[in-house]
Structures are given as C-alpha cells and as structure tokens.
Amino acid sequence: MARDGGSRLTAVCFLTSYIWLSCSLQRHSLIDQPQLSSFLLLFISGLIAFVASLFSKWLPGADGRFDSEAAIKGTQSSLPHRPRLFYKPCIIILIVLRIEIVQIILPFFQCATEGIEAFLPVLLAAHEFFSHRTIQAISDDPEDMWGSPLEDFKNWLIGSPITLLFSTILFSYGVFMVGDFTTRSTYFCSTLVNQRLNVALIQWLGVFIDAVIMIMLWRVLSWTRTTKSRLRTLSKLLVSSSLGVLLVWMLWVAPRVSRHPEILGHHPFRGIGSLYFFDVFSTALLISTLLISTALWICDSTALEPTAIASFTSGLIGSVQNILSVGTYQQTSPGQALLVLLVISVGFILFTYANNMRWIIFFKRVFLILFLASIFITSTIYVTFRNKHLDRHPVDDLVYKNRVEADRWLRHATVSTTLKLAVNEYKDRHQGRDPPPHFDKWFEFALKRKSVVIDRFDQIEKDIRPFWGMKQQKIQEGLDRLKGLPDIGIITIAEGKASHNHLTNTMQNIVLDEAVSMISNFVEYLPAMSIAINMKERPRILVPWDDIHRYMMAGSKPRFQILPPHSHNSPVDDSKLTDGNLKSASSEGSGSTTQSYILPKTFRQLEVLACPRGSAARGGVHWNTRDFCSSCVKPHSEGQFLQDWEMFLDPCHQNDIFNLHDFHTLPHLHDLHQDLLPLFSRSKTDSFNDILIPLIHPVNQKPDEIGFDQKKQLVFWQEDATDSLLNTRQSLFGGHRRRLVHLANNASATDRVSMLLGVEANKKEKFQYEPTQLKEANGPLPFEFSFTNTYDCRDPSCRLLQREFGFKEPGKALENRYVMLLDSADGPPQDLLPTLRSNSVPVLSSIFREWFTERLMPWVHFVPIDLRYHALHSTMAYFIGLKNRGTINGRLQTTDARHEDARWIAEQGRKWADKAIRREDMEVYMFRLLLEWGRVIDENRDNLGFTLQQ
C-alpha cells in the first residue's frame, strides 16, 4: 500500500465504515423489505458517489488533492490487464444476481454456514497466483551483483505468489474457525431435506460472484485515470444495478403480489415509514462511504488488499470476543480459542510480507507485529488465570435469592392491617393521590376474603395510568368504537346491577357470566359504567411508545385538588396547565388505525414502535436466526440461567424474541388498534396496552391426587396438532413449540448445547460449562415433548408437522413430576393454574402477563425457562441429576439429583396458588380495578377520592 496520506485516509474510511456497517446490520429494519431496500441503497449510494465526484479534487487519486508523480508512477507499474468492453454490463448483472442470492439465503439463514465469506481473499489470491506477472521494481539504486543465496531464497519466498496464496489460506481459515465458537440459536433447519448443503452451495456461489465483481471492478476503475471519472463510473454502475434490481422485482415479484393483494403490507399504521427510511439513508451513507473508499483503494493497490484487511479485522475482533468469553457458557475451549488467534495473526503477518505491505492502514508493519504479539500474550495470561470452575451451582443461589425476594414481596404487599394504614400506604405509592371512593368498602371486602395482598397492585396502576392523560370524552369515544367490533363482550353496571351483552359463542357467554357473577358481590359500590372485554386470547391495543409516554406525562401532572370525600363540586380551574398536553396526546389517536389482517413483519415493526426510544428493539429486528443473541439474554440472566422474570417479559431489550415465538411469527388475524382504547383483556405481552382483568375459563380439572414421589420422572409437554395448523416459514422453524419438539427429538449430529456439568477439582466437586453434542445431552434427561393428533391428518400443515416431528399417543401431563408449560400462538398456557395447584413442578416458558403474574416468583413457585431453551438441559439436569444416567463427553457424571428442591417448588407453588390466586383473590382484584376505573372515567375525577373522617 502506498504511504501517502491520501491512501491512508482512504483505508481509514474503508475500515471504519466496514466495522460500523457490520455491527449495524445485525439489527436492521431493512431486512423485512429486501427488494425495496436493495433498490434504494444502490440508487442512493450511486447518487452519493456522483456527488462525491464533484469534489474529487479533495479526494485521493489522480488529479486529486493527494496526487503526486510518485503515486501515478507506482500505479502505472501495478496496473491489471486492460478490461474488456463487456465488463461493465457483467458487473451490473452480477450485482443483481448477488442480491438475489442474498434474498434466497435469508429465509433459510439458520441453515447457513458461518464464515464462508472469509474465503473471499483466497479466491482473489488464487486469481493473482494464476495471473501473476513479475513487476520490475523501479529504483535509482544500482543492482547488487553479490547477494547471498540465502538472501535470494528469502526474497523469492516472500515475493512468491505461492507464499501469498498460502498465507491468505492460513488466516482465512482462522477467520472461518472463529465462527465455530458461536453459540447457535434453537431456530432449526428442516430435517426433511438437506437444506444445510443446499444453502452452503449457494453461499459458495455468492462468494465466487463477489470475487468476480471485485476483480472486474478493479480492472475497470484502475484503467480509469482520474478520481472524478472513477467515481462517475462507480455511480453509473450502482444506479444501473439499482434499476436492474427494480426490474427483476417488477417482472418476478409484482405479478405474485397482484394475485395476493393482502401481502402488499399496505397499512395505515403510524411510524413505520419514518423508521424505515431513516435506516435506508443512514445505511446508504455507510455503504457509499465503503464503496467509494474501496474503489479508490483498489486503484492504488489490488482488490485483494482491502478484502484481506477487512476479513482479518473481523477475525481478530471475533477471536478476542471468544477469548473474553472463556469460562462462560458461550466459550468453553480456551486452547482452541488461542490457537485460532495464533493462526489468524501468523497468517496475516505472512500475508503482509508476501504482499509487500510495509504500512497497514496508518501504521508500520512492525507495530502490527508488536500489537498482535501483545494481544496473544495478554490473551494467554487471561485464559490461564481465568477461573473456569464454579464452586456452587447457580440454581442453588437463584432458589435462595428468590425465596428471600418472595418473603420481601409478601411483606411489601401486606403492610396495612388497618384502614388508616391502607390509606396512607396508598398515598405513598401513588404520588400523594387519595384512594378512589369506597376504598373502605374494598378494604373490608379484602379482609373478609382473607386476601394476602392488600397494598401491592402495581399492574392495575400500570394499566390505568395512561388514561389519566386522556380526556373522559376520548375514553367514551374509544368505548363506543369497541362496542361495534366482533368478539367484544360489554359488561354494563347500572342501578346496582351488572349484566352483559349476549354473544354468538357459547363459551364466551360463560366467561362473561362468571365475570358478572364476581362483580355482583360488590356491584352496589361501583359507579355506573360499561367496560369492553376482549373475548379473544390475543391482545389488541398496541399504542406507539411516544403516544403512551405523552399520556403518562400528561396524567402525572400535579392536577389533584382533593375535596372532602364523595364531593362533586366543580374542580379548581387548573386545567389550563395541562389542557394542551391532553390535546396533544389525544390528537395522535384521532385517526382510525385499525386493521384485521397484519403480516408478521408488519406486526413486528408495530411492536418495535411500542418500545422506548433507545431500546435495543428500536435498533431493528434481529434477523440473524442462526446465531444465539447473547446480548439479548444478558440483562435478565445470571450466566446461562434466567434470573429476572419481570425483565424477561419485556421484549424491548431482546429483539431476537420476535423470531422465536408464534405470537410474533404468525399473521395477526384480529383487529389491532394503535389508538389507546379502553379494552380489558385476560392477558397481554408488555408491548400491549390492554387492561388486564381476571377472567375464569371453564376447565375440567380434577384435584391432583398423585404425590410428587409417585409421579413419573419425566419432563412432559404435549399439544394437539390441530392447535398448530397455521404455519409460516418463520413459525415452522422458529415457533416456540416446534423448536422445543425439535430440540428433544430431531437433534442432528452437528447440533450442540452448552451444559453445566460437575467436575472434580482440588478433590472438591465443582461445576463448569462444557460443549456437548445435543443428542448426547438428551440421553440422560427424560424429555417427553411431542405433538398428538386426534383427527384425520388431511390438512397440508398437519401432514407437514407429521413428517417433520411425528405424532405420539396422548398422555396425561400431571402424571409426571415436571410439566413444561408453553404459550399458545395467542395467549398464555391454559394449564398454568391447574399445574400450579398440582403436585407437579411447573416449568414455565411464557411471554404473556396475566393479572396474577406479579404474584408469582420464579425459582419459588415455578421453574423459569428462557424462550431460547439454551439453559433447558442445565436446568433440568440440576433437578433430575446425571448420576448413574450414562456418560456425557466420554465420562460418567456425578451430579446428584435435587429432588428435594423440586418437591419444595411444587409445594410452594401449590400453597401460594391456594392462598393468593383463588377466586376470592380474583374478586378482590376486580373490585379494586373497577373502583380505579370508575374514577378515571368520571368527569370530576380530579376531585374524587376517599379520605378518612377526622
């Protein structure tokens, strides 16, 4: 590489944009619209390249700011073969073809082989090897006629194309091996066909096309003499390629879309366009910087040099990350990690000599050698002294910590023993606001029902608080909109009685009857009102975070001037202080934003808009379904195990979750609203704004009479195939239920899992994470995960499930010690409460929240399992034990079973359900909820409240 400042600046721009682009593409909204995104990115990048050509005098290259006679002289001596006339149209065709290959791979990215792209420098080095031309160095010094044979051999070895090819292969293989340490996602590749081989062949074709494009572009641009003409040529190629992408889309995709107009993705939802186009322009700026700097750099050297440096940089960063992860569940082989770092470092150093690179970016080669040596020495010291053993099993600590936390939660929830204490506690927890009218009647009702929860109703406050920022008229208008929608139950409270409308669905009427029956026990203390109840499992109110934030801010203004209890005098005229905020918050929802069919990708974008600004989800959907997202699980995990259940229920810091649950991967088939409407639902995810309400669904569940010790030592989950007939490609390979069945039954020879296993160290039993073949890990653990089918399997989706997973005979879940509880596609597990009340251990993996969710404590009332299932084997091995259950990783395991902990969790869950999640507790929660709601919808709500008589 030339040593002038312009070339160094070009290299810095190239490397900076490459690293930035590599990191940002991991989470991007552009992946959901690949054809449109490709067209826009190429077109905008072409325009930017044209604009850059107008300022060519300030850019490196011939006729540029850094131009010099020496630079031109060096360029002339290393010119490639003259390009042919057909090179430019070939480049355009190959770019379009390469984009189509990417779009073919993306839907099956979980089957892709990581690191194949690392061999692009090898193909370019092979091209230089077979087209090698000896370049006579131009020097003013006289030739040394008496050089030693050893020195001649050394010069030949360094300058030989064989050395260049060998060194490139060496460090490229090292970069490829970096991906071998990456933890894989449980998003699986189908076992029906050999998709991995097919995708790998397509990947190799794509890398070959990349090499051809780079070589042709190098020849074309190198024979274009000035920087201005080079950038103009690049601009024409990019714009022409964008038009080619557009043409392919119109000829191939548009006819199919016209036959199925529902997949157009057209919708009236707010916010998606701005987020998408921001990503388009920011990414186009990065890509144009990368392409311009690449074009200028390859003209000053070869196509191999920038490609090799980019590949080396990726490998070096990945190697350091692997070494820093040594001792964790993500990296368990320190020796192999150091070996890969050594191979990359030695290979690239040899490459710099073989390619005669005295300068790398902006520092000399000797400094690179010292830098790599220091990294290797530091890594060796770090790995040597890194403690890879755990003295205690993490689940031991989690059970103890959460037991203490459960006691603390209960004390905080039952502070009040008298009405006076309850009033004061309410005001302390609600920013000085008085309790709602008839709070004394509620307190008396709660005591009579022996409720263990008196003071902690955080879910009610969270659900209702945004409505304090909305005018009562808007709330009523929202209720009127809901009354005209299907599957909406309306409960009316008037004149001391409760009633409901009659729906066509018998089961829905039964649910409404139970709700009216509960309300009738305290209806005389409720104001007149009507409430709309969502009779479907799936929640429906998904308001953008910006709107909710404005409502929350408007509702938190100090507007309360409490008069004596039950007073209906006119409020103090301080509404002018907040009226503007209320109007601005309400005006956003004035338009209708409702649609009954929403594609999964559009639904995911809407969920992203419900997350706070700056959250990980706002950065884009995690499209990489192949690799495990460690940054997504870190906030709510302790090592491999789920620690913070409340944080786990928040999807905004874990954007990979949108690919791993049927709720996100299936089309939304019910009405979805982006306006804040007063809809009550049985369950929701944290992104939604439905108001949670206790609803009783009829369940024919007999009391569990089988003791824990008499149950089968199995981890059991089963579902009828008729509940999973709606399939998309994402739900088939990434759905939470299918992934679980695949994990236990369809493991391939290449599937691995990290397990926490017992080892003997210093004559003491300790624990360490070890990579284990998934089939071998499944062996000692009694997993029984399956689909059943009680009807004829005639539906294509049913037959697909049967071929992929097979069907088994129906079994009884509560006959087993461990019952795995998974969500349906629309809501939480129907068997959660029956399992809690049984003698079995609930093993829960859910993204939904119900009215009682805040009352359940993980590791005390149930065993939590992350939706990614990466800790499933380690968790169940802790309870079931591995001793006398065969070998793992070639040795007998000594980990004893913790049946006493499992029995304790089953007992605690059963006792707590019988104590805090009874029908009586539902009535207490319902009473409190409707008192709060009755005040919010009152025109005089700012002056309504309960105060103790002096």
mmCIF file of C-alpha atoms in Angstrom, residues 4 120 150 165 343 352 383 446 454 495 499 533 547 553 566 601 647 657-658 699 760 864 871:
data_model
loop_
_atom_site.group_PDB
_atom_site.id
_atom_site.type_symbol
_atom_site.label_atom_id
_atom_site.label_comp_id
_atom_site.label_asym_id
_atom_site.label_seq_id
_atom_site.Cartn_x
_atom_site.Cartn_y
_atom_site.Cartn_z
ATOM 1 C CA ASP A 4 0.935 8.884 1.177
ATOM 2 C CA LEU A 120 -13.146 -14.387 -0.450
ATOM 3 C CA LEU A 150 20.098 -17.375 1.406
ATOM 4 C CA LEU A 165 -1.700 -17.838 -1.590
ATOM 5 C CA VAL A 343 -3.365 -18.826 13.149
ATOM 6 C CA THR A 352 1.835 -8.540 4.714
ATOM 7 C CA VAL A 383 -7.060 -17.608 29.795
ATOM 8 C CA ALA A 446 -60.451 -7.827 51.012
ATOM 9 C CA ILE A 454 -53.617 -5.590 50.362
ATOM 10 C CA GLU A 495 -78.544 0.826 39.276
ATOM 11 C CA SER A 499 -75.203 -7.530 33.076
ATOM 12 C CA ILE A 533 -63.800 -7.105 27.300
ATOM 13 C CA ASP A 547 -48.085 8.335 22.433
ATOM 14 C CA MET A 553 -46.646 12.669 31.306
ATOM 15 C CA HIS A 566 -67.652 11.933 47.563
ATOM 16 C CA LYS A 601 -43.114 -8.492 9.584
ATOM 17 C CA MET A 647 -37.309 -8.124 32.774
ATOM 18 C CA ILE A 657 -37.539 -12.795 20.543
ATOM 19 C CA PHE A 658 -39.607 -11.582 17.584
ATOM 20 C CA VAL A 699 -61.504 -26.094 32.917
ATOM 21 C CA GLU A 760 -13.694 -32.767 40.429
ATOM 22 C CA PRO A 864 -38.423 -20.463 34.630
ATOM 23 C CA ALA A 871 -30.419 -23.459 29.587
#
